[in-house]
Tab-separated table of C-alpha atoms and ligand atoms in Angstrom:
chain	number	residue	atom	x	y	z
A	1	MET	CA	-41.077	-87.198	23.937
A	2	THR	CA	-40.640	-83.070	23.915
A	3	THR	CA	-39.796	-81.800	20.957
A	4	ASP	CA	-37.035	-79.173	21.946
A	5	ILE	CA	-37.204	-75.869	20.388
A	6	ASN	CA	-34.363	-76.678	17.678
A	7	ASP	CA	-36.212	-79.376	16.184
A	8	GLN	CA	-39.697	-77.540	15.944
A	9	LEU	CA	-37.390	-75.210	14.267
A	10	PHE	CA	-36.354	-77.693	11.710
A	11	GLU	CA	-39.103	-78.639	10.957
A	12	ARG	CA	-40.648	-75.689	9.990
A	13	ALA	CA	-37.419	-74.952	8.340
A	14	ARG	CA	-37.922	-78.257	6.247
A	15	ALA	CA	-41.463	-76.325	5.055
A	16	VAL	CA	-39.574	-73.862	3.543
A	17	ILE	CA	-35.825	-74.309	2.534
A	18	PRO	CA	-34.694	-77.751	0.896
A	19	GLY	CA	-33.516	-79.589	3.654
A	20	GLY	CA	-34.251	-76.809	6.246
A	21	VAL	CA	-30.984	-75.179	5.834
A	22	ASN	CA	-29.456	-72.492	3.494
A	23	SER	CA	-25.864	-75.042	2.816
A	24	PRO	CA	-26.376	-79.013	2.900
A	25	VAL	CA	-23.362	-79.736	5.706
A	26	ARG	CA	-25.071	-77.680	8.019
A	27	ALA	CA	-27.905	-80.589	8.389
A	28	PHE	CA	-26.578	-83.114	9.927
A	29	ARG	CA	-27.080	-85.512	7.242
A	30	ALA	CA	-23.510	-86.872	8.090
A	31	VAL	CA	-24.127	-86.659	11.977
A	32	GLY	CA	-27.914	-87.837	12.111
A	33	GLY	CA	-29.694	-85.548	15.058
A	34	THR	CA	-31.413	-82.196	14.776
A	35	PRO	CA	-29.147	-79.195	13.658
A	36	ARG	CA	-28.863	-76.289	15.931
A	37	PHE	CA	-30.034	-73.501	15.018
A	38	ILE	CA	-28.483	-70.240	16.563
A	39	ALA	CA	-29.561	-67.744	18.439
A	40	ARG	CA	-26.745	-65.538	19.092
A	41	ALA	CA	-23.448	-65.961	19.418
A	42	GLU	CA	-20.278	-64.251	21.323
A	43	GLY	CA	-16.434	-64.508	21.368
A	44	PRO	CA	-15.765	-68.510	20.909
A	45	TYR	CA	-19.903	-69.738	21.954
A	46	MET	CA	-23.165	-69.854	20.376
A	47	TRP	CA	-26.098	-70.284	21.748
A	48	ASP	CA	-29.219	-71.827	20.583
A	49	ALA	CA	-32.405	-71.520	20.019
A	50	ALA	CA	-33.656	-72.858	23.471
A	51	GLY	CA	-30.319	-71.202	25.369
A	52	THR	CA	-28.177	-73.801	24.779
A	53	ARG	CA	-23.723	-72.918	25.131
A	54	TYR	CA	-21.400	-73.478	22.896
A	55	ILE	CA	-17.925	-73.711	22.233
A	56	ASP	CA	-17.509	-72.516	18.598
A	57	TYR	CA	-14.820	-74.600	16.001
A	58	ILE	CA	-16.969	-73.908	13.559
A	59	GLY	CA	-16.494	-70.267	13.229
A	60	SER	CA	-18.629	-69.809	10.528
A	61	TRP	CA	-16.858	-72.098	8.679
A	62	GLY	CA	-13.941	-70.120	9.139
A	63	PRO	CA	-14.032	-66.195	8.423
A	64	MET	CA	-15.039	-65.854	12.872
A	65	ILE	CA	-10.700	-66.330	13.773
A	66	LEU	CA	-11.520	-62.866	16.117
A	67	GLY	CA	-14.080	-64.414	17.771
A	68	HIS	CA	-18.086	-63.540	17.835
A	69	GLY	CA	-18.807	-59.571	18.302
A	70	HIS	CA	-14.933	-58.485	18.483
A	71	PRO	CA	-15.984	-54.481	19.344
A	72	ALA	CA	-13.816	-53.262	16.941
A	73	VAL	CA	-15.181	-54.906	14.491
A	74	ILE	CA	-18.900	-54.002	15.382
A	75	GLU	CA	-18.012	-50.753	15.177
A	76	ALA	CA	-17.065	-50.489	12.171
A	77	VAL	CA	-20.085	-52.459	10.657
A	78	GLN	CA	-22.527	-49.937	12.490
A	79	ARG	CA	-20.434	-46.846	11.413
A	80	ALA	CA	-20.564	-48.172	7.893
A	81	VAL	CA	-24.427	-48.822	8.137
A	82	ALA	CA	-24.947	-46.007	9.437
A	83	GLU	CA	-23.554	-44.939	5.365
A	84	GLY	CA	-25.357	-46.690	3.715
A	85	LEU	CA	-25.454	-50.422	2.781
A	86	SER	CA	-24.999	-50.586	-0.967
A	87	PHE	CA	-24.111	-48.287	-3.676
A	88	GLY	CA	-22.909	-50.041	-6.361
A	89	ALA	CA	-20.658	-47.998	-7.198
A	90	PRO	CA	-16.619	-47.378	-6.315
A	91	THR	CA	-15.137	-45.893	-2.541
A	92	GLU	CA	-12.192	-45.726	-0.814
A	93	ARG	CA	-12.673	-48.245	1.466
A	94	GLU	CA	-12.280	-50.883	-1.738
A	95	ILE	CA	-8.977	-49.762	-2.159
A	96	GLU	CA	-8.376	-50.135	1.439
A	97	LEU	CA	-9.554	-53.194	1.863
A	98	ALA	CA	-7.093	-54.440	-1.722
A	99	GLU	CA	-4.443	-52.731	-0.456
A	100	ALA	CA	-3.845	-54.468	3.108
A	101	ILE	CA	-4.892	-57.804	1.098
A	102	LEU	CA	-1.693	-57.343	-1.381
A	103	ALA	CA	0.133	-55.963	1.377
A	104	LEU	CA	-0.483	-59.236	3.248
A	105	MET	CA	0.380	-61.501	0.511
A	106	PRO	CA	3.475	-60.512	-2.049
A	107	SER	CA	2.042	-63.153	-3.950
A	108	MET	CA	-0.355	-60.715	-5.560
A	109	GLU	CA	-0.308	-57.207	-7.415
A	110	MET	CA	-3.964	-56.756	-8.487
A	111	VAL	CA	-7.317	-58.447	-6.645
A	112	ARG	CA	-11.074	-58.451	-7.201
A	113	LEU	CA	-14.047	-58.548	-4.698
A	114	VAL	CA	-16.579	-60.720	-5.468
A	115	SER	CA	-19.014	-62.308	-2.455
A	116	SER	CA	-18.484	-66.070	-2.009
A	117	GLY	CA	-15.707	-68.271	-2.102
A	118	THR	CA	-17.517	-70.349	-4.579
A	119	GLU	CA	-17.374	-66.892	-6.765
A	120	ALA	CA	-13.828	-66.339	-6.908
A	121	ALA	CA	-12.900	-69.595	-7.853
A	122	MET	CA	-15.239	-70.093	-10.744
A	123	SER	CA	-14.186	-66.482	-11.654
A	124	ALA	CA	-10.058	-67.129	-11.025
A	125	LEU	CA	-10.635	-70.317	-13.676
A	126	ARG	CA	-12.377	-67.974	-16.464
A	127	LEU	CA	-9.380	-65.976	-16.139
A	128	ALA	CA	-7.094	-69.137	-15.549
A	129	ARG	CA	-8.164	-70.151	-19.316
A	130	GLY	CA	-8.415	-66.609	-21.207
A	131	ALA	CA	-5.235	-65.279	-19.832
A	132	THR	CA	-3.946	-68.750	-21.417
A	133	GLY	CA	-6.535	-69.356	-24.200
A	134	ARG	CA	-6.528	-73.385	-23.083
A	135	LYS	CA	-9.538	-74.987	-21.653
A	136	ARG	CA	-8.214	-77.854	-19.562
A	137	ILE	CA	-7.747	-77.827	-15.784
A	138	ILE	CA	-6.686	-80.409	-13.512
A	139	LYS	CA	-8.260	-80.669	-9.408
A	140	PHE	CA	-7.429	-82.967	-6.342
A	141	GLU	CA	-10.230	-85.032	-4.778
A	142	GLY	CA	-11.113	-84.290	-1.886
A	143	CYS	CA	-10.744	-81.041	-2.502
A	144	TYR	CA	-13.463	-78.257	-2.533
A	145	HIS	CA	-13.563	-75.375	-4.019
A	146	GLY	CA	-17.399	-74.375	-3.902
A	147	HIS	CA	-20.274	-75.300	-6.245
A	148	ALA	CA	-19.627	-73.201	-9.638
A	149	ASP	CA	-20.391	-76.478	-13.162
A	150	ALA	CA	-16.831	-77.205	-13.702
A	151	LEU	CA	-15.660	-78.109	-10.421
A	152	LEU	CA	-18.113	-81.026	-9.345
A	153	VAL	CA	-16.753	-83.325	-10.723
A	154	LYS	CA	-15.117	-86.370	-9.992
A	155	ALA	CA	-12.307	-88.951	-11.384
A	156	GLY	CA	-12.414	-90.715	-14.816
A	157	SER	CA	-11.163	-93.647	-15.246
A	158	GLY	CA	-7.477	-93.224	-15.456
A	159	LEU	CA	-5.729	-90.348	-16.814
A	160	ALA	CA	-6.709	-90.683	-20.130
A	161	THR	CA	-10.590	-89.622	-18.566
A	162	PHE	CA	-11.361	-86.294	-17.612
A	163	GLY	CA	-13.860	-85.647	-15.114
A	164	GLN	CA	-17.532	-86.934	-14.484
A	165	THR	CA	-20.168	-84.764	-13.202
A	166	THR	CA	-20.683	-85.695	-9.249
A	167	SER	CA	-23.621	-83.067	-9.229
A	168	ALA	CA	-27.153	-83.192	-11.641
A	169	GLY	CA	-27.558	-80.608	-13.807
A	170	VAL	CA	-23.760	-80.558	-14.606
A	171	PRO	CA	-23.771	-81.689	-18.207
A	172	GLU	CA	-20.927	-84.182	-18.813
A	173	GLU	CA	-19.766	-81.534	-21.542
A	174	VAL	CA	-19.078	-79.028	-18.916
A	175	VAL	CA	-16.899	-81.455	-16.462
A	176	GLN	CA	-15.490	-83.001	-19.167
A	177	HIS	CA	-12.112	-80.469	-19.092
A	178	THR	CA	-11.738	-81.316	-15.830
A	179	LEU	CA	-8.666	-83.502	-14.888
A	180	VAL	CA	-8.827	-84.849	-11.624
A	181	LEU	CA	-6.217	-86.538	-9.926
A	182	GLU	CA	-4.967	-87.601	-6.340
A	183	TYR	CA	-3.860	-85.380	-3.758
A	184	ASN	CA	-0.179	-85.585	-2.708
A	185	ASN	CA	0.185	-88.381	-5.544
A	186	VAL	CA	3.356	-86.536	-7.792
A	187	ALA	CA	4.072	-89.768	-10.436
A	188	GLN	CA	0.271	-89.539	-11.279
A	189	LEU	CA	0.513	-85.945	-11.437
A	190	GLU	CA	3.828	-85.924	-13.096
A	191	GLU	CA	1.888	-88.451	-15.581
A	192	ALA	CA	-1.127	-85.690	-16.568
A	193	PHE	CA	0.894	-83.203	-17.271
A	194	ALA	CA	2.989	-85.282	-19.658
A	195	LEU	CA	-0.203	-86.028	-21.378
A	196	HIS	CA	-1.971	-83.256	-21.203
A	197	GLY	CA	0.308	-80.319	-20.368
A	198	ARG	CA	0.187	-78.411	-23.546
A	199	ASP	CA	-3.721	-77.846	-22.695
A	200	ILE	CA	-4.025	-77.636	-19.358
A	201	ALA	CA	-5.174	-73.110	-18.240
A	202	CYS	CA	-4.084	-74.131	-15.001
A	203	LEU	CA	-4.235	-76.968	-11.781
A	204	ILE	CA	-6.283	-75.810	-8.983
A	205	ILE	CA	-5.064	-76.360	-5.083
A	206	GLU	CA	-6.355	-76.078	-1.237
A	207	ALA	CA	-2.733	-76.260	-0.584
A	208	ILE	CA	-3.590	-77.298	2.823
A	209	ALA	CA	-7.150	-79.114	2.196
A	210	GLY	CA	-9.559	-78.039	4.896
A	211	ASN	CA	-11.984	-80.549	2.879
A	212	MET	CA	-10.344	-83.341	3.820
A	213	ASN	CA	-10.258	-82.259	7.687
A	214	PHE	CA	-6.606	-81.692	7.451
A	215	VAL	CA	-4.623	-82.282	5.332
A	216	ARG	CA	-1.389	-81.628	4.022
A	217	THR	CA	0.787	-81.089	0.578
A	218	THR	CA	3.859	-83.280	0.852
A	219	PRO	CA	6.784	-80.590	0.009
A	220	ALA	CA	7.926	-82.121	-3.200
A	221	PHE	CA	3.863	-82.337	-3.947
A	222	ALA	CA	3.898	-79.137	-3.442
A	223	ARG	CA	6.576	-78.270	-5.253
A	224	ARG	CA	6.004	-80.222	-7.969
A	225	CYS	CA	2.882	-78.638	-8.870
A	226	ARG	CA	4.798	-75.380	-8.955
A	227	GLU	CA	7.539	-76.511	-11.465
A	228	LEU	CA	4.885	-79.045	-13.909
A	229	CYS	CA	2.952	-75.510	-14.522
A	230	THR	CA	5.955	-73.265	-14.676
A	231	GLN	CA	7.075	-75.726	-17.496
A	232	TYR	CA	3.875	-76.656	-19.449
A	233	GLY	CA	2.936	-72.398	-19.144
A	234	ALA	CA	-0.151	-73.531	-16.790
A	235	LEU	CA	-1.568	-71.233	-14.270
A	236	LEU	CA	-1.052	-72.872	-10.524
A	237	VAL	CA	-4.275	-71.072	-8.624
A	238	VAL	CA	-3.634	-71.838	-4.538
A	239	ASP	CA	-7.314	-72.118	-3.112
A	240	GLU	CA	-6.843	-69.672	0.283
A	241	VAL	CA	-10.687	-69.392	0.679
A	242	MET	CA	-10.196	-71.060	3.598
A	243	THR	CA	-6.464	-71.283	4.267
A	244	GLY	CA	-5.607	-67.773	3.601
A	245	PHE	CA	-4.993	-65.726	6.802
A	246	ARG	CA	-6.237	-68.050	8.720
A	247	VAL	CA	-3.973	-70.541	9.363
A	248	GLY	CA	-0.217	-67.948	9.142
A	249	PRO	CA	-0.491	-64.299	7.807
A	250	ARG	CA	0.964	-65.173	4.191
A	251	GLY	CA	-1.752	-68.203	4.355
A	252	ALA	CA	-0.375	-71.738	3.031
A	253	GLN	CA	1.153	-70.534	0.590
A	254	GLY	CA	3.588	-68.209	3.349
A	255	VAL	CA	3.189	-71.570	5.369
A	256	LEU	CA	4.535	-73.729	2.449
A	257	GLY	CA	6.612	-71.270	0.774
A	258	ILE	CA	4.785	-71.847	-2.697
A	259	THR	CA	4.106	-68.901	-5.027
A	260	PRO	CA	1.021	-69.317	-7.044
A	261	ASP	CA	-0.152	-67.362	-10.166
A	262	LEU	CA	-3.581	-67.113	-8.890
A	263	THR	CA	-5.002	-67.280	-5.071
A	264	VAL	CA	-8.309	-67.202	-4.381
A	265	LEU	CA	-9.486	-65.911	-1.045
A	266	GLY	CA	-12.407	-66.093	1.616
A	267	LYS	CA	-14.286	-65.947	5.591
A	268	VAL	CA	-11.206	-64.355	6.715
A	269	ILE	CA	-11.377	-61.482	4.420
A	270	GLY	CA	-14.913	-60.373	5.268
A	271	GLY	CA	-15.379	-61.471	8.865
A	272	GLY	CA	-18.304	-63.128	8.480
A	273	MET	CA	-20.027	-61.385	5.680
A	274	PRO	CA	-20.206	-61.737	2.050
A	275	LEU	CA	-17.298	-60.636	0.288
A	276	ALA	CA	-13.944	-63.148	-1.504
A	277	ALA	CA	-11.347	-62.176	-3.316
A	278	PHE	CA	-9.264	-63.459	-6.018
A	279	GLY	CA	-5.380	-62.373	-7.371
A	280	GLY	CA	-2.268	-62.321	-8.679
A	281	PRO	CA	0.089	-60.134	-11.370
A	282	ARG	CA	-0.977	-57.250	-13.237
A	283	ALA	CA	-0.197	-59.071	-16.221
A	284	ILE	CA	-2.933	-61.657	-16.006
A	285	MET	CA	-5.488	-59.650	-13.804
A	286	GLU	CA	-5.996	-57.025	-16.252
A	287	GLN	CA	-6.722	-59.447	-18.498
A	288	LEU	CA	-10.395	-59.222	-16.914
A	289	ALA	CA	-13.284	-57.203	-17.579
A	290	PRO	CA	-13.821	-53.643	-18.241
A	291	LEU	CA	-10.138	-53.664	-18.966
A	292	GLY	CA	-9.573	-56.823	-21.102
A	293	PRO	CA	-11.740	-59.793	-22.326
A	294	VAL	CA	-12.366	-62.388	-19.608
A	295	TYR	CA	-15.977	-60.910	-18.089
A	296	GLN	CA	-16.550	-60.894	-14.442
A	297	ALA	CA	-19.506	-58.564	-12.183
A	298	GLY	CA	-21.071	-58.337	-9.212
A	299	THR	CA	-24.173	-56.466	-7.781
A	300	LEU	CA	-22.955	-56.843	-4.254
A	301	SER	CA	-18.498	-57.542	-4.735
A	302	GLY	CA	-17.304	-55.144	-2.680
A	303	ASN	CA	-20.239	-54.056	-0.483
A	304	PRO	CA	-18.939	-51.439	1.821
A	305	VAL	CA	-20.691	-52.924	4.625
A	306	ALA	CA	-18.385	-56.174	3.944
A	307	THR	CA	-15.207	-54.732	2.952
A	308	ALA	CA	-15.641	-52.834	6.711
A	309	CYS	CA	-16.356	-55.672	8.676
A	310	GLY	CA	-13.073	-57.771	6.184
A	311	LEU	CA	-10.636	-54.309	7.495
A	312	ALA	CA	-11.732	-54.507	10.704
A	313	THR	CA	-10.521	-57.861	10.441
A	314	LEU	CA	-7.643	-57.713	9.072
A	315	ARG	CA	-6.048	-54.674	11.113
A	316	GLU	CA	-6.999	-56.531	14.376
A	317	ILE	CA	-5.038	-59.982	12.387
A	318	ALA	CA	-2.333	-58.239	11.129
A	319	ARG	CA	-1.403	-56.865	15.315
A	320	PRO	CA	1.911	-58.387	16.284
A	321	GLY	CA	1.908	-61.739	18.127
A	322	PHE	CA	-1.603	-62.269	17.204
A	323	TYR	CA	-0.534	-65.838	14.985
A	324	GLU	CA	1.481	-66.647	17.522
A	325	SER	CA	-0.990	-67.298	20.136
A	326	LEU	CA	-3.399	-68.692	18.039
A	327	ALA	CA	-1.312	-71.127	17.269
A	328	ALA	CA	-0.361	-71.712	20.403
A	329	LYS	CA	-4.051	-72.450	21.833
A	330	THR	CA	-4.362	-74.220	18.515
A	331	ARG	CA	-2.248	-77.195	19.534
A	332	THR	CA	-2.894	-76.935	23.109
A	333	LEU	CA	-5.994	-77.970	21.611
A	334	VAL	CA	-4.971	-80.958	19.390
A	335	ASP	CA	-1.965	-82.112	22.175
A	336	GLY	CA	-5.353	-82.711	24.253
A	337	LEU	CA	-7.440	-83.903	21.964
A	338	ALA	CA	-5.032	-86.896	21.162
A	339	ALA	CA	-3.993	-87.817	25.433
A	340	ALA	CA	-7.926	-87.597	25.437
A	341	ALA	CA	-7.783	-90.164	22.571
A	342	ALA	CA	-5.009	-91.736	23.706
A	343	ALA	CA	-6.634	-92.587	27.335
A	344	GLU	CA	-9.318	-94.919	25.405
A	345	GLY	CA	-6.786	-96.590	23.355
A	346	VAL	CA	-8.920	-94.576	20.164
A	347	PRO	CA	-6.833	-94.526	17.829
A	348	PHE	CA	-5.966	-90.557	16.400
A	349	SER	CA	-4.197	-88.709	14.957
A	350	ALA	CA	-3.903	-84.935	14.193
A	351	ASP	CA	-2.650	-81.836	12.567
A	352	CYS	CA	-2.575	-77.915	12.645
A	353	GLU	CA	-1.054	-74.745	11.358
A	354	GLY	CA	-2.395	-71.087	12.755
A	355	GLY	CA	-5.964	-70.928	13.886
A	356	MET	CA	-6.740	-74.174	11.800
A	357	PHE	CA	-6.669	-78.284	12.715
A	358	GLY	CA	-7.981	-81.245	11.980
A	359	PHE	CA	-8.140	-84.464	13.201
A	360	PHE	CA	-8.266	-88.222	12.266
A	361	LEU	CA	-9.796	-91.638	13.922
A	362	LEU	CA	-6.999	-92.851	11.968
A	363	PRO	CA	-3.835	-94.321	13.831
A	364	ALA	CA	-1.403	-91.946	11.062
A	365	LEU	CA	-2.622	-88.749	9.252
A	366	PRO	CA	-4.470	-89.481	5.731
A	367	VAL	CA	-2.394	-87.647	2.772
A	368	ASN	CA	-5.111	-88.054	0.596
A	369	TYR	CA	-8.728	-87.914	0.295
A	370	GLY	CA	-9.132	-92.015	-0.182
A	371	GLN	CA	-7.213	-92.567	3.392
A	372	VAL	CA	-9.558	-90.091	5.059
A	373	MET	CA	-12.760	-91.851	4.371
A	374	GLN	CA	-11.135	-94.923	6.125
A	375	SER	CA	-11.904	-93.395	9.699
A	376	ASP	CA	-14.454	-95.174	11.207
A	377	GLY	CA	-17.648	-92.629	10.332
A	378	ALA	CA	-20.230	-93.454	12.992
A	379	ARG	CA	-17.016	-93.701	16.303
A	380	PHE	CA	-17.046	-90.089	14.475
A	381	ASN	CA	-20.468	-89.368	15.142
A	382	ARG	CA	-21.130	-90.451	18.370
A	383	LEU	CA	-18.193	-88.387	19.657
A	384	PHE	CA	-19.071	-84.976	17.795
A	385	HIS	CA	-22.983	-85.846	20.174
A	386	GLY	CA	-20.314	-86.217	22.859
A	387	LEU	CA	-18.575	-83.199	22.460
A	388	LEU	CA	-22.457	-81.535	21.550
A	389	ALA	CA	-24.395	-83.125	24.178
A	390	ARG	CA	-20.983	-81.573	26.819
A	391	GLY	CA	-20.675	-77.652	25.424
A	392	VAL	CA	-18.700	-77.999	22.086
A	393	TYR	CA	-19.733	-77.466	18.872
A	394	ILE	CA	-17.099	-79.481	16.724
A	395	ALA	CA	-17.710	-79.682	12.539
A	396	PRO	CA	-20.931	-82.036	11.772
A	397	ALA	CA	-18.935	-84.017	9.341
A	398	LEU	CA	-15.568	-86.053	9.457
A	399	TYR	CA	-13.813	-84.081	6.409
A	400	GLU	CA	-14.380	-80.917	8.101
A	401	ALA	CA	-11.151	-78.867	10.048
A	402	GLY	CA	-11.541	-76.860	12.970
A	403	PHE	CA	-10.988	-73.664	13.882
A	404	VAL	CA	-9.986	-71.614	17.299
A	405	SER	CA	-10.620	-68.261	16.677
A	406	ALA	CA	-8.771	-65.209	20.246
A	407	ALA	CA	-11.757	-65.091	21.459
A	408	HIS	CA	-11.413	-69.239	23.137
A	409	GLY	CA	-9.833	-68.521	25.765
A	410	ASP	CA	-7.478	-70.808	28.112
A	411	ALA	CA	-10.451	-71.790	30.204
A	412	ASP	CA	-12.557	-72.964	27.034
A	413	ILE	CA	-9.679	-75.409	25.486
A	414	ALA	CA	-9.970	-76.930	29.450
A	415	ALA	CA	-13.381	-77.587	29.003
A	416	THR	CA	-13.369	-78.770	26.195
A	417	LEU	CA	-10.714	-81.011	26.507
A	418	GLU	CA	-12.244	-82.137	30.050
A	419	ALA	CA	-15.278	-82.702	27.958
A	420	ALA	CA	-13.775	-84.478	25.517
A	421	ARG	CA	-12.354	-86.661	28.188
A	422	GLU	CA	-15.792	-88.267	28.577
A	423	ALA	CA	-16.732	-88.061	25.071
A	424	PHE	CA	-14.059	-90.343	24.262
A	425	ARG	CA	-14.995	-92.595	26.860
A	426	GLY	CA	-16.460	-95.689	26.095
A	427	LEU	CA	-16.606	-94.771	22.365
B	501	KE4	P1	-18.317	-70.372	-0.466
B	501	KE4	O1	-19.043	-70.019	-1.468
B	501	KE4	O2	-18.785	-71.568	0.553
B	501	KE4	O3	-17.859	-68.845	0.737
B	501	KE4	O4	-16.749	-71.014	-0.815
B	501	KE4	C1	-16.384	-71.952	-1.433
B	501	KE4	C2	-15.391	-72.244	-1.202
B	501	KE4	C3	-14.493	-72.352	-1.693
B	501	KE4	N1	-12.972	-72.930	-1.286
B	501	KE4	C4	-12.477	-73.343	-0.454
B	501	KE4	C5	-11.171	-74.298	0.427
B	501	KE4	C6	-14.002	-73.581	0.791
B	501	KE4	O5	-13.780	-74.459	1.931
B	501	KE4	C7	-14.856	-73.116	1.023
B	501	KE4	C8	-15.770	-73.850	1.465
B	501	KE4	N2	-16.326	-73.786	2.766
B	501	KE4	C9	-16.927	-74.333	2.999
B	501	KE4	C10	-16.468	-75.622	4.205
B	501	KE4	N3	-16.174	-76.826	3.654
B	501	KE4	C11	-18.396	-73.513	3.284
B	501	KE4	C12	-19.285	-74.656	4.179
B	501	KE4	C13	-20.565	-74.846	3.687
B	501	KE4	O6	-20.812	-74.644	2.633
B	501	KE4	O7	-21.694	-74.701	3.910
């Protein structure tokens, strides 16, 4: 069999980069097969090294909400590049981006820019611990907040035992203060706070969990997270790296009507460039160096090219009607996928908000990680490759969300649904 250029590139990549990729999910290990090496992208499309075009529903895992190569973004980045790539000194554009973020996120009075979601979440946890003087944190099974050591943890046995690490190289001592609870389990949350509440620095959560594909907090659960944090003096940290400016203009906190103490942002605010952020009330944020005792720093934090890309992106999504149009396209896609599955008798449930969607080969929407993982992985993998072979590129893992951009046109959605009808056949 002639090896496709992607096979050749993958073989070359694996010789010099662990697993051939710079982030594990890109390696297609969950779905099998050869990852596509992307040569270029434009609008809703990506082309791989073999010249094959795909309708892109990954969007760089969220950032590309405008689609690839938006003219206003490209022009802003080109202008910024000509002025200088990095200074290691403050710039006016960082102020502009901070002001733009704060204007969109009323729960934040101040914001610190960093270079990745991991860095933002890690820094927010350190700030929460520093601001409260407490060590313990609560996270939820199925939520991902980047790969900082304290967050690479799985549930211990019961509430008395804290986390056990999920990664080699992370000593148990580092995760011993992390308690992993079941998402949407109000009773367990209340018990955990009753047992440990006075020691909890913060609770960190994806209020719409895109790392379980697409699972919402129930209103009752979201409310109890807020109430219990307030009652016990813990900080509520909402991780909006994926949902921020993606599910709506105010992120998941706007959709759910919850007010966090700290918000973690990323992806969309960088528009595809390395930029993330964390923010909250002035009294908490001013605990950060150089003002306060909580250290945090970064060579490329607030990078002038990344901030130009982020600002141009935020300007476009602030246009009237942007989210209404995006949400309508996403809803058309999800409803069409549901119809395609139903026509073939394939168990299917889906949810979406703004430009983010998720679907499960399950008869009903799951409410926690354990239910998500009851999905038929082999059947999902066949669907993934059936779509990929027909030029539709969805996330190569059943626990990952999907993303629609403003550049996806009605014809692209229609073509996607035609491919889905064929891919569901005989699944
Ligand atoms: P980064 O360090 O990858 O920029 O962000 C970490 C992060 C934090 N919080 C949430 C809610 C996230 O979704 C992420 C990263 N998301 C994954 C996709 N599930 C990025 C893709 C990848 O790991 O390559």
